[in-house]
């Protein structure tokens, strides 16, 4: 007997459903697809990093409101510093900028109290806590930092300003303690500035600490921006003992150290011209491998200063000085270039004005004429005449630019 057609249809439908169910649901002992799990985990990690690097406003560390009509107490500044430390560690660039601006206002603003600020900074520095700011080590007008690499460097910068304004020795004591150990080159740089600010008799101490910095192998292998800025203390102290080390760095492999050393040496040639040129004449082998650099250093000497002029004349008459080196000297005397920058402790020197250049060239013209009439320079007559013609031509050009008739 054949089954009714309806029953056959129902049976076929049930069979199809069973097959579909079996295809979509593998047995429990079938291994899971590991690729799906790995992909999920990677997606989760990416989302987590994005949350950490780009915190939302809801997750940002909120800084306490600052009083507008009175100075903050030490406890209030402590709370703020703790919050700022959290902000720095969050990596949120916008929040960090806001936090550092608030600290600037706390220590420099209209209602700041110097003694309270000093006490709060000292307390934080004693805690040993620190965090990077994400900024560089940039020196602005008057040796003040416009950017600081860490919170400790930032606070030491303000401690120096507050101590100097309050007549306090706090920054000096912290600086000398800091300079007794090799912890951070950036902290050394700002500490040496604070010592220079607060102790007028510190040149010998700073010269010794500068030499120690130059000889610290770990810092030399990876020089920080603060260490490079600290070369300014070579200029400040005029430490001739560092000249051989500077020459070694200039001819070394590290480009940043070579440039910092070259700038420091060039500036020493201007600020300590007599002592440096005397040294170079007394030790002729010191720059024998870099004669053109030596010539450039002599080129910063002031011919209007009898002592400096005497050292240049001694140099010109030396048998080891070649014609090429003398030509470099003449070019340096003709175009007295200098590095213009804000420095940690030495004074900002503006570029030479056209009027200053005109006066220098007049003096140079008179000097060359006197050398031509001096029998000591008889073997240099040809070089001196050619140099004198060049000086006259440049002098005439400057007078034209100044709107006056050449003399």
Tab-separated table of C-alpha atoms in Angstrom:
chain	number	residue	atom	x	y	z
A	1	UNK	CA	0.000	0.000	0.000
A	2	UNK	CA	1.549	3.355	-1.025
A	3	UNK	CA	1.661	6.143	1.584
A	4	UNK	CA	-0.560	9.099	0.960
A	5	UNK	CA	1.062	11.928	-1.025
A	6	UNK	CA	0.735	14.357	1.944
A	7	UNK	CA	2.765	12.076	4.227
A	8	UNK	CA	5.550	11.755	1.651
A	9	UNK	CA	5.768	15.515	1.333
A	10	UNK	CA	6.020	16.001	5.081
A	11	UNK	CA	8.757	13.383	5.315
A	12	UNK	CA	10.784	15.100	2.588
A	13	UNK	CA	10.520	18.462	4.297
A	14	UNK	CA	11.715	17.003	7.624
A	15	UNK	CA	14.680	15.357	5.906
A	16	UNK	CA	15.719	18.612	4.284
A	17	UNK	CA	15.508	20.481	7.609
A	18	UNK	CA	17.670	17.850	9.304
A	19	UNK	CA	20.337	18.156	6.617
A	20	UNK	CA	20.403	21.957	6.870
A	21	UNK	CA	20.687	21.814	10.655
A	22	UNK	CA	23.524	19.292	10.455
A	23	UNK	CA	25.420	21.505	7.966
A	24	UNK	CA	25.150	24.705	10.081
A	25	UNK	CA	25.947	22.977	13.430
A	26	UNK	CA	29.213	20.952	13.370
A	27	UNK	CA	29.700	18.296	16.045
A	28	UNK	CA	31.024	19.472	19.428
A	29	UNK	CA	34.377	17.775	18.845
A	30	UNK	CA	35.041	19.839	15.674
A	31	UNK	CA	37.939	22.311	16.404
A	32	UNK	CA	37.121	26.008	16.415
A	33	UNK	CA	38.614	28.312	13.805
A	34	UNK	CA	41.677	29.854	15.537
A	35	UNK	CA	41.887	32.650	12.960
A	36	UNK	CA	38.596	34.118	14.183
A	37	UNK	CA	39.857	34.176	17.778
A	38	UNK	CA	43.170	35.832	16.860
A	39	UNK	CA	41.455	38.431	14.758
A	40	UNK	CA	39.137	39.260	17.630
A	41	UNK	CA	42.026	39.612	20.079
A	42	UNK	CA	43.947	41.935	17.732
A	43	UNK	CA	40.891	44.091	17.264
A	44	UNK	CA	40.511	44.299	21.019
A	45	UNK	CA	44.171	45.312	21.468
A	46	UNK	CA	43.971	48.012	18.807
A	47	UNK	CA	40.902	49.482	20.448
A	48	UNK	CA	42.636	49.403	23.811
A	49	UNK	CA	45.701	51.272	22.493
A	50	UNK	CA	43.518	53.891	20.854
A	51	UNK	CA	41.737	54.437	24.139
A	52	UNK	CA	45.055	54.795	25.977
A	53	UNK	CA	46.650	57.153	23.443
A	54	UNK	CA	43.576	59.280	22.770
A	55	UNK	CA	41.655	59.607	26.021
A	56	UNK	CA	38.171	60.960	25.744
A	57	UNK	CA	37.108	64.027	27.660
A	58	UNK	CA	35.289	61.809	30.125
A	59	UNK	CA	38.460	59.868	30.979
A	60	UNK	CA	40.852	62.812	31.156
A	61	UNK	CA	42.354	63.835	34.490
A	62	UNK	CA	40.617	67.045	35.504
A	63	UNK	CA	42.758	69.722	37.089
A	64	UNK	CA	41.408	71.693	40.031
A	65	UNK	CA	40.200	75.217	39.338
A	66	UNK	CA	42.749	77.892	40.094
A	67	UNK	CA	41.882	80.807	42.373
A	68	UNK	CA	41.737	84.133	40.571
A	69	UNK	CA	41.989	86.564	43.481
A	70	UNK	CA	44.565	85.005	45.802
A	71	UNK	CA	47.730	82.965	45.762
A	72	UNK	CA	47.429	79.204	46.078
A	73	UNK	CA	48.460	77.547	49.321
A	74	UNK	CA	51.233	74.952	49.426
A	75	UNK	CA	48.665	72.168	49.900
A	76	UNK	CA	46.679	73.396	46.899
A	77	UNK	CA	49.819	73.464	44.753
A	78	UNK	CA	50.699	69.949	45.948
A	79	UNK	CA	47.299	68.659	44.838
A	80	UNK	CA	47.723	70.395	41.494
A	81	UNK	CA	51.199	68.923	40.996
A	82	UNK	CA	49.896	65.431	41.728
A	83	UNK	CA	47.159	65.911	39.128
A	84	UNK	CA	49.634	67.343	36.612
A	85	UNK	CA	51.830	64.289	37.099
A	86	UNK	CA	48.858	62.084	36.212
A	87	UNK	CA	48.160	64.179	33.128
A	88	UNK	CA	51.767	63.878	31.943
A	89	UNK	CA	51.650	60.125	32.341
A	90	UNK	CA	48.412	59.935	30.354
A	91	UNK	CA	50.123	61.059	27.142
A	92	UNK	CA	47.250	63.426	26.266
A	93	UNK	CA	49.053	66.246	24.432
A	94	UNK	CA	46.260	68.816	24.794
A	95	UNK	CA	45.812	68.113	28.481
A	96	UNK	CA	49.581	68.317	29.049
A	97	UNK	CA	49.746	71.716	27.361
A	98	UNK	CA	46.893	72.984	29.545
A	99	UNK	CA	48.499	71.549	32.702
A	100	UNK	CA	51.877	73.191	32.085
A	101	UNK	CA	50.221	76.510	31.299
A	102	UNK	CA	48.380	76.333	34.624
A	103	UNK	CA	51.635	75.657	36.455
A	104	UNK	CA	53.218	78.629	34.690
A	105	UNK	CA	50.385	80.780	35.996
A	106	UNK	CA	50.729	79.371	39.526
A	107	UNK	CA	54.437	80.258	39.717
A	108	UNK	CA	54.470	83.420	37.593
A	109	UNK	CA	50.913	84.710	37.606
A	110	UNK	CA	49.593	87.919	39.067
A	111	UNK	CA	48.805	86.454	42.489
A	112	UNK	CA	51.684	84.015	42.910
A	113	UNK	CA	53.556	83.883	46.220
A	114	UNK	CA	57.284	83.259	45.817
A	115	UNK	CA	57.879	81.601	49.197
A	116	UNK	CA	54.896	79.274	48.813
A	117	UNK	CA	55.906	78.328	45.298
A	118	UNK	CA	59.466	77.577	46.413
A	119	UNK	CA	58.243	75.371	49.282
A	120	UNK	CA	55.840	73.450	47.034
A	121	UNK	CA	58.509	72.828	44.398
A	122	UNK	CA	61.045	71.675	46.986
A	123	UNK	CA	58.519	69.235	48.413
A	124	UNK	CA	57.786	67.751	45.010
A	125	UNK	CA	61.464	67.458	44.038
A	126	UNK	CA	62.189	65.638	47.307
A	127	UNK	CA	59.554	63.044	46.393
A	128	UNK	CA	61.652	61.898	43.432
A	129	UNK	CA	58.611	61.686	41.155
A	130	UNK	CA	58.862	62.699	37.522
A	131	UNK	CA	57.306	62.324	34.083
A	132	UNK	CA	58.190	63.396	30.557
A	133	UNK	CA	56.371	66.381	29.078
A	134	UNK	CA	56.802	65.419	25.433
A	135	UNK	CA	58.504	68.771	24.827
A	136	UNK	CA	62.093	69.701	24.025
A	137	UNK	CA	64.674	71.651	26.009
A	138	UNK	CA	64.397	75.145	24.543
A	139	UNK	CA	65.994	78.282	25.950
A	140	UNK	CA	64.241	81.611	25.616
A	141	UNK	CA	64.968	85.182	26.519
A	142	UNK	CA	67.036	85.702	29.657
A	143	UNK	CA	67.919	82.025	29.970
A	144	UNK	CA	64.367	80.980	30.886
A	145	UNK	CA	63.083	77.758	29.377
A	146	UNK	CA	60.244	77.941	26.878
A	147	UNK	CA	60.056	74.138	26.864
A	148	UNK	CA	61.207	71.555	29.407
A	149	UNK	CA	61.658	67.842	28.815
A	150	UNK	CA	60.387	66.649	32.205
A	151	UNK	CA	58.322	67.960	35.085
A	152	UNK	CA	61.417	68.094	37.316
A	153	UNK	CA	63.295	70.224	34.764
A	154	UNK	CA	60.213	72.438	34.433
A	155	UNK	CA	60.057	72.925	38.211
A	156	UNK	CA	63.814	73.527	38.562
A	157	UNK	CA	63.506	76.249	35.947
A	158	UNK	CA	60.777	77.965	37.994
A	159	UNK	CA	62.651	77.335	41.249
A	160	UNK	CA	65.606	79.280	39.863
A	161	UNK	CA	63.419	82.232	38.874
A	162	UNK	CA	61.527	82.276	42.170
A	163	UNK	CA	64.709	81.965	44.253
A	164	UNK	CA	66.421	84.766	42.373
A	165	UNK	CA	63.375	87.032	42.785
A	166	UNK	CA	62.992	86.173	46.484
A	167	UNK	CA	66.689	86.333	47.366
A	168	UNK	CA	66.498	82.677	48.406
A	169	UNK	CA	69.269	80.083	48.274
A	170	UNK	CA	66.807	77.219	47.721
A	171	UNK	CA	67.534	76.736	44.021
A	172	UNK	CA	71.291	76.991	44.652
A	173	UNK	CA	71.211	74.243	47.266
A	174	UNK	CA	69.132	71.952	45.051
A	175	UNK	CA	71.405	72.648	42.086
A	176	UNK	CA	74.644	71.886	43.922
A	177	UNK	CA	73.181	68.667	45.271
A	178	UNK	CA	71.986	67.704	41.798
A	179	UNK	CA	75.417	68.431	40.294
A	180	UNK	CA	77.045	65.993	42.723
A	181	UNK	CA	75.705	62.970	40.804
A	182	UNK	CA	75.206	61.989	37.169
A	183	UNK	CA	71.444	61.549	37.014
A	184	UNK	CA	70.127	63.661	34.144
A	185	UNK	CA	72.011	65.878	31.695
A	186	UNK	CA	68.974	68.144	31.300
A	187	UNK	CA	68.771	68.605	35.064
A	188	UNK	CA	72.496	69.370	35.106
A	189	UNK	CA	72.014	72.072	32.493
A	190	UNK	CA	69.270	73.885	34.423
A	191	UNK	CA	71.128	73.343	37.705
A	192	UNK	CA	74.272	74.992	36.335
A	193	UNK	CA	72.179	77.927	35.191
A	194	UNK	CA	70.717	78.289	38.682
A	195	UNK	CA	74.197	78.182	40.219
A	196	UNK	CA	75.387	80.872	37.801
A	197	UNK	CA	72.368	83.013	38.653
A	198	UNK	CA	72.646	82.723	42.419
A	199	UNK	CA	76.386	82.438	43.069
A	200	UNK	CA	78.520	85.147	41.415
A	201	UNK	CA	81.702	83.360	42.541
A	202	UNK	CA	80.846	80.031	40.915
A	203	UNK	CA	82.913	80.151	37.705
A	204	UNK	CA	85.607	77.749	38.919
A	205	UNK	CA	82.974	75.301	40.181
A	206	UNK	CA	80.992	75.531	36.934
A	207	UNK	CA	84.112	75.062	34.817
A	208	UNK	CA	84.898	71.861	36.725
A	209	UNK	CA	81.340	70.573	36.386
A	210	UNK	CA	81.327	71.403	32.670
A	211	UNK	CA	84.487	69.347	32.183
A	212	UNK	CA	82.879	66.493	34.110
A	213	UNK	CA	79.849	66.687	31.808
A	214	UNK	CA	82.028	66.564	28.688
A	215	UNK	CA	83.880	63.520	30.015
A	216	UNK	CA	80.777	61.559	31.048
A	217	UNK	CA	80.768	58.752	28.508
A	218	UNK	CA	77.090	57.788	28.823
A	219	UNK	CA	75.913	61.339	28.130
A	220	UNK	CA	78.360	61.726	25.255
A	221	UNK	CA	77.055	58.574	23.580
A	222	UNK	CA	73.533	59.995	23.479
A	223	UNK	CA	73.676	63.770	24.083
A	224	UNK	CA	70.413	65.381	25.149
A	225	UNK	CA	69.346	68.855	24.081
A	226	UNK	CA	69.990	70.062	27.614
A	227	UNK	CA	73.575	68.837	27.444
A	228	UNK	CA	74.080	70.627	24.122
A	229	UNK	CA	72.701	73.851	25.601
A	230	UNK	CA	75.051	73.443	28.578
A	231	UNK	CA	78.020	74.123	26.281
A	232	UNK	CA	77.118	77.755	26.992
A	233	UNK	CA	78.911	77.371	30.337
A	234	UNK	CA	82.176	76.896	28.473
A	235	UNK	CA	81.640	80.391	27.093
A	236	UNK	CA	80.496	81.710	30.477
A	237	UNK	CA	83.516	80.396	32.373
A	238	UNK	CA	86.054	80.890	29.581
A	239	UNK	CA	87.631	77.613	30.654
A	240	UNK	CA	90.656	77.185	28.376
A	241	UNK	CA	91.113	73.678	29.801
A	242	UNK	CA	88.129	72.594	27.706
A	243	UNK	CA	89.638	73.745	24.375
A	244	UNK	CA	91.379	70.432	23.571
A	245	UNK	CA	88.160	68.539	24.373
A	246	UNK	CA	86.171	70.895	22.146
A	247	UNK	CA	88.597	70.323	19.284
A	248	UNK	CA	88.277	66.576	19.778
A	249	UNK	CA	84.479	66.806	19.619
A	250	UNK	CA	84.574	69.002	16.499
A	251	UNK	CA	86.621	66.388	14.670
A	252	UNK	CA	84.597	63.499	16.147
A	253	UNK	CA	81.757	61.417	14.720
A	254	UNK	CA	78.766	62.860	16.598
A	255	UNK	CA	77.320	65.718	14.518
A	256	UNK	CA	75.320	67.287	17.356
A	257	UNK	CA	78.296	67.380	19.732
A	258	UNK	CA	80.547	68.665	16.936
A	259	UNK	CA	78.200	71.560	16.235
A	260	UNK	CA	77.750	72.432	19.920
A	261	UNK	CA	81.522	72.397	20.419
A	262	UNK	CA	82.103	74.517	17.303
A	263	UNK	CA	79.551	77.107	18.416
A	264	UNK	CA	81.020	77.272	21.925
A	265	UNK	CA	84.566	77.642	20.598
A	266	UNK	CA	83.518	80.285	18.079
A	267	UNK	CA	81.755	82.286	20.780
A	268	UNK	CA	84.774	81.959	23.093
A	269	UNK	CA	86.863	83.497	20.308
A	270	UNK	CA	84.690	86.610	20.639
A	271	UNK	CA	84.147	86.809	24.392
A	272	UNK	CA	87.636	85.607	25.439
A	273	UNK	CA	89.620	86.577	22.364
A	274	UNK	CA	92.856	87.534	24.087
A	275	UNK	CA	93.190	84.447	26.277
A	276	UNK	CA	92.169	82.072	23.468
A	277	UNK	CA	94.502	83.534	20.818
A	278	UNK	CA	97.330	83.600	23.360
A	279	UNK	CA	96.755	79.902	24.027
A	280	UNK	CA	96.724	79.081	20.314
A	281	UNK	CA	100.016	80.913	19.792
A	282	UNK	CA	101.623	79.276	22.806
A	283	UNK	CA	100.501	75.795	21.704
A	284	UNK	CA	100.932	75.784	17.901
A	285	UNK	CA	100.205	72.064	17.635
A	286	UNK	CA	96.776	72.383	19.260
A	287	UNK	CA	94.869	73.057	16.005
A	288	UNK	CA	97.541	71.941	13.557
A	289	UNK	CA	95.175	69.406	11.960
A	290	UNK	CA	92.435	72.026	11.439
A	291	UNK	CA	94.320	75.167	10.363
A	292	UNK	CA	91.317	76.858	8.727
A	293	UNK	CA	89.351	76.540	11.961
A	294	UNK	CA	92.297	78.091	13.803
A	295	UNK	CA	92.336	80.982	11.338
A	296	UNK	CA	88.634	81.589	11.876
A	297	UNK	CA	89.153	81.789	15.645
A	298	UNK	CA	91.863	84.426	15.232
A	299	UNK	CA	89.509	86.284	12.885
A	300	UNK	CA	87.232	87.211	15.804
A	301	UNK	CA	89.949	89.256	17.507
A	302	UNK	CA	89.454	93.009	17.842
A	303	UNK	CA	92.196	94.913	16.028
A	304	UNK	CA	91.353	97.951	18.136
A	305	UNK	CA	92.546	96.074	21.229
A	306	UNK	CA	96.373	96.284	21.468
A	307	UNK	CA	96.729	92.864	23.112
A	308	UNK	CA	94.498	91.106	20.590
A	309	UNK	CA	96.160	92.849	17.643
A	310	UNK	CA	99.550	91.719	18.944
A	311	UNK	CA	98.369	88.088	19.009
A	312	UNK	CA	97.126	88.333	15.404
A	313	UNK	CA	100.460	89.776	14.296
A	314	UNK	CA	102.310	86.983	16.086
A	315	UNK	CA	100.063	84.474	14.334
A	316	UNK	CA	100.594	86.044	10.875
A	317	UNK	CA	104.369	85.841	11.267
A	318	UNK	CA	104.429	82.204	12.402
A	319	UNK	CA	106.324	79.950	9.976
A	320	UNK	CA	103.784	77.123	10.354
A	321	UNK	CA	100.886	79.284	9.079
A	322	UNK	CA	100.383	78.706	5.352
A	323	UNK	CA	99.187	81.162	2.704
A	324	UNK	CA	95.815	79.377	2.600
A	325	UNK	CA	95.451	79.780	6.354
A	326	UNK	CA	96.330	83.477	6.150
A	327	UNK	CA	93.752	83.918	3.412
A	328	UNK	CA	91.146	82.336	5.684
A	329	UNK	CA	92.155	84.749	8.452
A	330	UNK	CA	91.764	87.744	6.123
A	331	UNK	CA	88.302	86.544	5.064
A	332	UNK	CA	87.293	86.090	8.710
A	333	UNK	CA	88.490	89.584	9.596
A	334	UNK	CA	86.535	90.935	6.638
A	335	UNK	CA	83.261	89.139	7.415
A	336	UNK	CA	82.943	88.900	11.158
A	337	UNK	CA	80.090	86.424	11.533
A	338	UNK	CA	78.690	85.270	14.852
A	339	UNK	CA	76.095	82.890	16.247
A	340	UNK	CA	72.940	84.634	17.448
A	341	UNK	CA	70.852	82.764	20.020
A	342	UNK	CA	69.290	82.854	23.457
A	343	UNK	CA	71.549	81.089	25.949
A	344	UNK	CA	71.240	79.650	29.429
A	345	UNK	CA	73.519	82.199	31.065
A	346	UNK	CA	75.564	84.275	28.612
A	347	UNK	CA	74.146	87.487	27.220
A	348	UNK	CA	72.237	87.598	23.960
A	349	UNK	CA	74.374	89.343	21.335
A	350	UNK	CA	72.465	90.940	18.440
A	351	UNK	CA	73.852	90.738	14.896
A	352	UNK	CA	76.340	93.359	13.738
A	353	UNK	CA	74.692	96.456	12.301
A	354	UNK	CA	75.875	98.044	9.024
A	355	UNK	CA	77.218	101.018	11.004
A	356	UNK	CA	79.229	98.685	13.266
A	357	UNK	CA	80.568	96.853	10.227
A	358	UNK	CA	81.582	100.170	8.648
A	359	UNK	CA	83.537	101.197	11.763
A	360	UNK	CA	85.234	97.786	11.926
A	361	UNK	CA	86.289	97.992	8.272
A	362	UNK	CA	87.735	101.490	8.735
A	363	UNK	CA	89.852	100.134	11.587
A	364	UNK	CA	90.823	97.143	9.442
A	365	UNK	CA	91.905	99.457	6.583
A	366	UNK	CA	94.147	101.472	8.891
A	367	UNK	CA	95.658	98.276	10.309
A	368	UNK	CA	96.454	96.817	6.876
A	369	UNK	CA	98.111	100.079	5.826
A	370	UNK	CA	100.258	99.986	8.943
A	371	UNK	CA	101.236	96.386	8.230
A	372	UNK	CA	102.223	97.346	4.669
A	373	UNK	CA	104.544	99.992	6.106
A	374	UNK	CA	106.007	97.574	8.663
A	375	UNK	CA	109.127	95.787	7.444
A	376	UNK	CA	108.280	92.762	9.605
A	377	UNK	CA	105.578	91.940	7.053
A	378	UNK	CA	107.755	92.438	3.954
A	379	UNK	CA	107.273	88.853	2.787
A	380	UNK	CA	103.485	89.293	2.969
A	381	UNK	CA	103.324	92.479	0.884
A	382	UNK	CA	101.462	90.875	-2.033
A	383	UNK	CA	98.872	89.202	0.183
A	384	UNK	CA	98.328	92.363	2.219
A	385	UNK	CA	97.890	94.608	-0.837
A	386	UNK	CA	95.313	92.257	-2.306
A	387	UNK	CA	93.521	92.063	1.035
A	388	UNK	CA	93.576	95.868	1.391
A	389	UNK	CA	91.919	96.284	-2.016
A	390	UNK	CA	89.182	93.861	-1.003
A	391	UNK	CA	88.612	95.730	2.278
A	392	UNK	CA	88.286	99.043	0.424
A	393	UNK	CA	85.775	97.583	-2.022
A	394	UNK	CA	83.592	96.095	0.721
A	395	UNK	CA	83.849	99.345	2.695
A	396	UNK	CA	82.605	101.297	-0.322
A	397	UNK	CA	79.673	98.910	-0.756
A	398	UNK	CA	78.644	99.328	2.872
A	399	UNK	CA	78.825	103.105	2.609
A	400	UNK	CA	76.619	102.929	-0.475
A	401	UNK	CA	74.069	100.869	1.459
A	402	UNK	CA	74.206	103.407	4.299
A	403	UNK	CA	73.550	106.238	1.835
A	404	UNK	CA	76.856	108.027	2.350
A	405	UNK	CA	79.790	108.751	0.080
A	406	UNK	CA	82.798	106.444	0.347
A	407	UNK	CA	85.754	108.057	2.071
